[in-house]
Short mmCIF file of C-alpha atoms and ligand atoms in Angstrom, two decimals:
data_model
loop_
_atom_site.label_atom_id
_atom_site.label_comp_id
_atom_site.label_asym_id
_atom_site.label_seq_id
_atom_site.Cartn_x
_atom_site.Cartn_y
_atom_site.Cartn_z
CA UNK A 109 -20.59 -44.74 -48.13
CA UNK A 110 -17.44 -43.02 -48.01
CA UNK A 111 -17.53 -39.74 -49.65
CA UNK A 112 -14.83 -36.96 -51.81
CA UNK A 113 -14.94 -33.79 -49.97
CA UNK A 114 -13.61 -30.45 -51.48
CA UNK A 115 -13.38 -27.47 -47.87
CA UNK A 116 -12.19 -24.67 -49.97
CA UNK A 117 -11.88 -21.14 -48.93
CA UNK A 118 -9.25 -18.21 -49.16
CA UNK A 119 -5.42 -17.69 -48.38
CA UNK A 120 -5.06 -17.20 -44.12
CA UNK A 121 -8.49 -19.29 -44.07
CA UNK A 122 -6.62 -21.92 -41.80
CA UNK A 123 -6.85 -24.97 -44.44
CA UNK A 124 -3.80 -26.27 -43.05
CA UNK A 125 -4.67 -26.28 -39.46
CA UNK A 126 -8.01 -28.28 -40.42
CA UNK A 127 -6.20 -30.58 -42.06
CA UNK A 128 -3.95 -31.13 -39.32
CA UNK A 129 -7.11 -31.03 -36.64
CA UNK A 130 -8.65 -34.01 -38.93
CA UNK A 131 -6.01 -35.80 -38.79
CA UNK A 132 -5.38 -35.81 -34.87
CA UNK A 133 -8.71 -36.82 -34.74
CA UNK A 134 -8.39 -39.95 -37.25
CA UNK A 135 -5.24 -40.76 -35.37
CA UNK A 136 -6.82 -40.26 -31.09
CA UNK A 137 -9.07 -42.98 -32.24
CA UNK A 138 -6.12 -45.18 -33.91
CA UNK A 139 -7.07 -44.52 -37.47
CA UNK A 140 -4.68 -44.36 -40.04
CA UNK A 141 -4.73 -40.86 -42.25
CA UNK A 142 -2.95 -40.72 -45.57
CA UNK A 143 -1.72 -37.26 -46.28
CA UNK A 144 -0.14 -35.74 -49.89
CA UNK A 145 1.02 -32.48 -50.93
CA UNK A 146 1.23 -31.35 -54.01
CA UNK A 147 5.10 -30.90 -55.15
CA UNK A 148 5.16 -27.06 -56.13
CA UNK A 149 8.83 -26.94 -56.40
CA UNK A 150 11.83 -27.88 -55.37
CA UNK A 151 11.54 -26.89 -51.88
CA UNK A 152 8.52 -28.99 -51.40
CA UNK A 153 9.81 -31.01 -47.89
CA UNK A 154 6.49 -33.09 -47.43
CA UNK A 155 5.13 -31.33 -44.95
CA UNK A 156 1.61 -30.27 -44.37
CA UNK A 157 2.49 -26.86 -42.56
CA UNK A 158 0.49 -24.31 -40.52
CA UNK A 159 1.23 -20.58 -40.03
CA UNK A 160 0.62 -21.47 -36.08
CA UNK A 161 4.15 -23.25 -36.75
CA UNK A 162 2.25 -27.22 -36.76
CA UNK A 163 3.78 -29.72 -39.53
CA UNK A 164 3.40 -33.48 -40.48
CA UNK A 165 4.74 -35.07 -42.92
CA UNK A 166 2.93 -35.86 -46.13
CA UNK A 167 3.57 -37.91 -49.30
CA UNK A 168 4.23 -35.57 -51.88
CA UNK A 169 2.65 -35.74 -55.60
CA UNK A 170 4.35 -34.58 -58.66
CA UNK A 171 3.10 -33.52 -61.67
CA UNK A 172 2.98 -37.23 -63.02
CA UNK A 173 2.20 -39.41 -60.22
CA UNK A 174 -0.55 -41.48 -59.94
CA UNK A 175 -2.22 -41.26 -56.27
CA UNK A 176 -3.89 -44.92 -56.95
CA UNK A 177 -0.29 -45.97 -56.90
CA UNK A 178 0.63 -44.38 -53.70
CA UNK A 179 -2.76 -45.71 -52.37
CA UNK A 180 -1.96 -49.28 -53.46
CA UNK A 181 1.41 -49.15 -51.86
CA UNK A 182 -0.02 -48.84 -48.50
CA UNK A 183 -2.73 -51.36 -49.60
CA UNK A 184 0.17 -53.86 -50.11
CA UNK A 185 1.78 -53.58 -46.85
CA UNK A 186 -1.37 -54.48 -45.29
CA UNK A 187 -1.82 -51.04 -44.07
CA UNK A 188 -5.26 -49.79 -44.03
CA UNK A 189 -6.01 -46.25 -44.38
CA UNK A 190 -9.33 -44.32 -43.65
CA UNK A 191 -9.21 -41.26 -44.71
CA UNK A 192 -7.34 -39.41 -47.20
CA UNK A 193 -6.59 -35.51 -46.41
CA UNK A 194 -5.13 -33.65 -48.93
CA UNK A 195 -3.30 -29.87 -48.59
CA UNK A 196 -2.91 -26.96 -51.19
CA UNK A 197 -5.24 -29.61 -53.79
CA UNK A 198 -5.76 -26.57 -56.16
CA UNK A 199 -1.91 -26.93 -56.56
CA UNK A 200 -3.04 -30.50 -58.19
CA UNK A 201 -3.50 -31.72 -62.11
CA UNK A 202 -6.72 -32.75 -62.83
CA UNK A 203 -5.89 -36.09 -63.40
CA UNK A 204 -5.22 -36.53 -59.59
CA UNK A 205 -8.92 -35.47 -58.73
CA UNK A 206 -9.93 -38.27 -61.01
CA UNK A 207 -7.76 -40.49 -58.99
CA UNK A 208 -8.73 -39.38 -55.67
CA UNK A 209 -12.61 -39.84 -57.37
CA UNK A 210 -11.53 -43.30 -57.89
CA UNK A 211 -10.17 -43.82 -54.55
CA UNK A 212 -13.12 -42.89 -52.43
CA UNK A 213 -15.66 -45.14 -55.41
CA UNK A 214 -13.49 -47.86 -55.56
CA UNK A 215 -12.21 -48.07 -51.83
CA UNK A 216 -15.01 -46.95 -49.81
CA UNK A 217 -12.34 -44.55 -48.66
CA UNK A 218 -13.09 -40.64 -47.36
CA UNK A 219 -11.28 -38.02 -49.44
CA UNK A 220 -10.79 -34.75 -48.05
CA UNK A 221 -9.10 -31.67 -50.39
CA UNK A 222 -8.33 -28.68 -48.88
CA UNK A 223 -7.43 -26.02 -51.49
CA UNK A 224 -8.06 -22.47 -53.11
CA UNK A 225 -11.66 -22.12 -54.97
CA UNK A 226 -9.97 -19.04 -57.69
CA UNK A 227 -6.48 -17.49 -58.52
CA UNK A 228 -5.80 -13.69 -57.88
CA UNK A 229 -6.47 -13.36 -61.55
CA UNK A 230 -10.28 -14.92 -60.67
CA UNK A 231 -9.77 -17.88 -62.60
CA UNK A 232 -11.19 -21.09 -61.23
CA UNK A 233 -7.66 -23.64 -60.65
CA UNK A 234 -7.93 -26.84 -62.94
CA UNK A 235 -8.09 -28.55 -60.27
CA UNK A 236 -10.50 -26.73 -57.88
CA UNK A 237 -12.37 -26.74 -61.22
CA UNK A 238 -12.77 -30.74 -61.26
CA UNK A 239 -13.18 -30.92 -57.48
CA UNK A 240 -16.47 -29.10 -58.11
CA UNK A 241 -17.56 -31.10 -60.56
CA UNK A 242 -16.66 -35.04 -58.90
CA UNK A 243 -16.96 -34.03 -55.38
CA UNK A 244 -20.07 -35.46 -53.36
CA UNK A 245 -19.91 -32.59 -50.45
CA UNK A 246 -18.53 -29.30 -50.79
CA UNK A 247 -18.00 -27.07 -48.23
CA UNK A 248 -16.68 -22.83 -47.53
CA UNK A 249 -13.89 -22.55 -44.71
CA UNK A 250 -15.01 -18.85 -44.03
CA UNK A 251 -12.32 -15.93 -42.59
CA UNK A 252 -12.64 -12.06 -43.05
CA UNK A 253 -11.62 -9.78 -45.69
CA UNK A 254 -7.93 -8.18 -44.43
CA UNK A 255 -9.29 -4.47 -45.10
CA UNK A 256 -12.96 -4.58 -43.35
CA UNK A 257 -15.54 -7.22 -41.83
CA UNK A 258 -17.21 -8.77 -44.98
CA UNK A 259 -16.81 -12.44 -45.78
CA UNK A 260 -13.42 -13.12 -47.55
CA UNK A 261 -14.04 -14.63 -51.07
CA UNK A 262 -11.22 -14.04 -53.13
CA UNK A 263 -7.38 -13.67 -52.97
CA UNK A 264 -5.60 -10.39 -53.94
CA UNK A 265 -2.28 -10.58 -54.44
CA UNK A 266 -0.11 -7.63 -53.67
CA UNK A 267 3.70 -6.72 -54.87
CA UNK A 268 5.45 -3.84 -53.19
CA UNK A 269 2.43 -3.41 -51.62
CA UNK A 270 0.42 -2.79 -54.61
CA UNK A 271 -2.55 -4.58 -56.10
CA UNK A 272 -2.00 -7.18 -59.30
CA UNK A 273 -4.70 -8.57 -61.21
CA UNK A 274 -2.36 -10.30 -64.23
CA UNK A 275 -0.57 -12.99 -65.00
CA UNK A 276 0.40 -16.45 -64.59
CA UNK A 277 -2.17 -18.03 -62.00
CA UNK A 278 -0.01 -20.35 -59.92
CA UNK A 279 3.19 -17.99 -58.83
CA UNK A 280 5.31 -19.32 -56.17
CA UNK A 281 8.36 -18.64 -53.66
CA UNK A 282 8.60 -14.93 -55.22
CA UNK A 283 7.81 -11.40 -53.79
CA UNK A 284 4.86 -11.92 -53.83
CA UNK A 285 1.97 -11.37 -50.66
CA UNK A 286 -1.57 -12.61 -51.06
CA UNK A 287 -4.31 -11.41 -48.85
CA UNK A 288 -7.99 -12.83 -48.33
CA UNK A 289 -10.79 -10.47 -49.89
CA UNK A 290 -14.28 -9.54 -50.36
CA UNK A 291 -15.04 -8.55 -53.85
CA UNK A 292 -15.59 -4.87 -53.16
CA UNK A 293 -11.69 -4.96 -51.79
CA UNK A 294 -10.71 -7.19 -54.57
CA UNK A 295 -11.86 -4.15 -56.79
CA UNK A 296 -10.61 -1.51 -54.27
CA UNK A 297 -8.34 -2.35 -51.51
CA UNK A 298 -7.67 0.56 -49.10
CA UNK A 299 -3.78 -0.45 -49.77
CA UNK A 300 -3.14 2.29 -46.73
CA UNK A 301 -5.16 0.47 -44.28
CA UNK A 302 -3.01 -2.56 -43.83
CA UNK A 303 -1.70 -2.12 -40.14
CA UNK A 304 1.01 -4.82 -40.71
CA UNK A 305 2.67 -7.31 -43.03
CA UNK A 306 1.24 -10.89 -42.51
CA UNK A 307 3.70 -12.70 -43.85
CA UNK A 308 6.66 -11.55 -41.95
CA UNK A 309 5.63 -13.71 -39.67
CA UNK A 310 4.28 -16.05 -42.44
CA UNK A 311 5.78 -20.25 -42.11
ZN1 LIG B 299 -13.50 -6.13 -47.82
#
C-alpha cells in the first residue's frame, strides 16, 4: 500500500538534494517520478534546485491548481508514474495536501513532501500543518544549528545581520537570510559568531 510521506526539517537541511537522490533512484530502475513545485512567484522556472548547483525540472503548482488534474494528465497519455516527490510543500495551500491525500488513496501511488515543519515567526505553515495531520509516515531530515552543535529545529531569519521574529510568515526573493537553529539560538543567536555568509554562495 502506497503511502503520503511528509521528510520535513530546517532551511540548509538538504531537502532538495533528497529529493533529487529519490528521484535518480526511481529513474536507475526505469521508474517514472512526477515532480511539482510550488509557484512562489514569478521567478518560479520549474526547477527542483540544490545549493550543490543540481536541478530538474518540475511541474509547477499555483495557487489554484488542482494536482489530481496534473496527475490525470499523465494518466491519459498512458504514462504511469510511481512516485510523486514534491519540493518546498510548506510553500503549498492546503487544498493540495488533500489532493496529494487523494492521490496516494485513490492511486496506490507514493507521495513524498519535502518542506519546512514552522516559519521564523514559529508558526506551523498551513500546509506543513495538514501534512501532519493526512500523512501516513513522517519523518525529521536532521542538520546542525549554524551557531553550535545541537540539533537544528527551527529557522531564524536574519536582516542586516540581525535577528527577526515578526511578520508575514512566507517572505520571499527579499533581503532576507534564514539560518537553521536550535531553540536556545532561536532565543539567542551569538549574531558575532557567524564566520561567513551562507548565502553568498546560496543557488
Ligand atoms: Zn544552537
Amino acid at each position: 500500500m502506497a503511502k503520503l510521506f511528509f521528510k520535513y526539517g530546517t532551511v540548509f537541511s538538504a531537502k532538495s538534494l533528497n529529493l533529487i537522490a529519490t528521484a535518480h533512484n526511481y529513474e536507475t530502475q526505469g521508474k517514472k517520478v512526477l515532480l511539482l513545485i510550488p509557484q512562489i512567484d514569478s521567478r518560479s522556472d520549474g526547477h527542483v534546485a540544490t545549493r550543490a548547483g543540481l536541478k530538474l525540472p518540475a511541474e509547477i503548482v499555483a495557487k489554484t491548481t488542482n494536482i489530481l488534474d496534473i496527475y490525470q494528465v499523465h494518466l491519459q497519455k498512458k504514462q504511469q508514474i510511481d512516485c510523486v516527490l514534491v519540493d518546498e510543500c510548506h510553500m503549498l495551500e492546503k487544498e493540495h495536501i488533500d489532493q496529494l491525500r487523494q492521490i496516494v488513496s485513490n492511486y496506490d501511488t507514493p507521495v513524498i513532501c519535502y518542506g519546512l515543519r514552522v516559519s521564523y515567526t514559529l508558526e506551523l505553515f498551513e500546509a506543513s500543518k495538514r501534512l501532519f495531520e493526512l500523512a501516513d509516515k513522517l519523518e525529521e531530515i536532521k542538520t546542525v544549528c549554524w551557531y553550535c552543535n545541537n540539533k537544528a529545529t527551527h529557522n531564524l531569519k536574519l536582516l542586516d545581520g540581525k535577528p527577526v521574529y515578526e511578520g508575514n510568515p512566507i517572505d520571499i526573493g527579499g533581503l532576507e537570510k534564514y539560518v537553521p537553529v536550535c531553540y536556545k539560538c532561536y532565543e539567542h543567536p551569538d549574531v558575532e559568531k557567524v564566520i561567513h555568509n551562507p548565502h553568498k554562495t546560496d543557488n
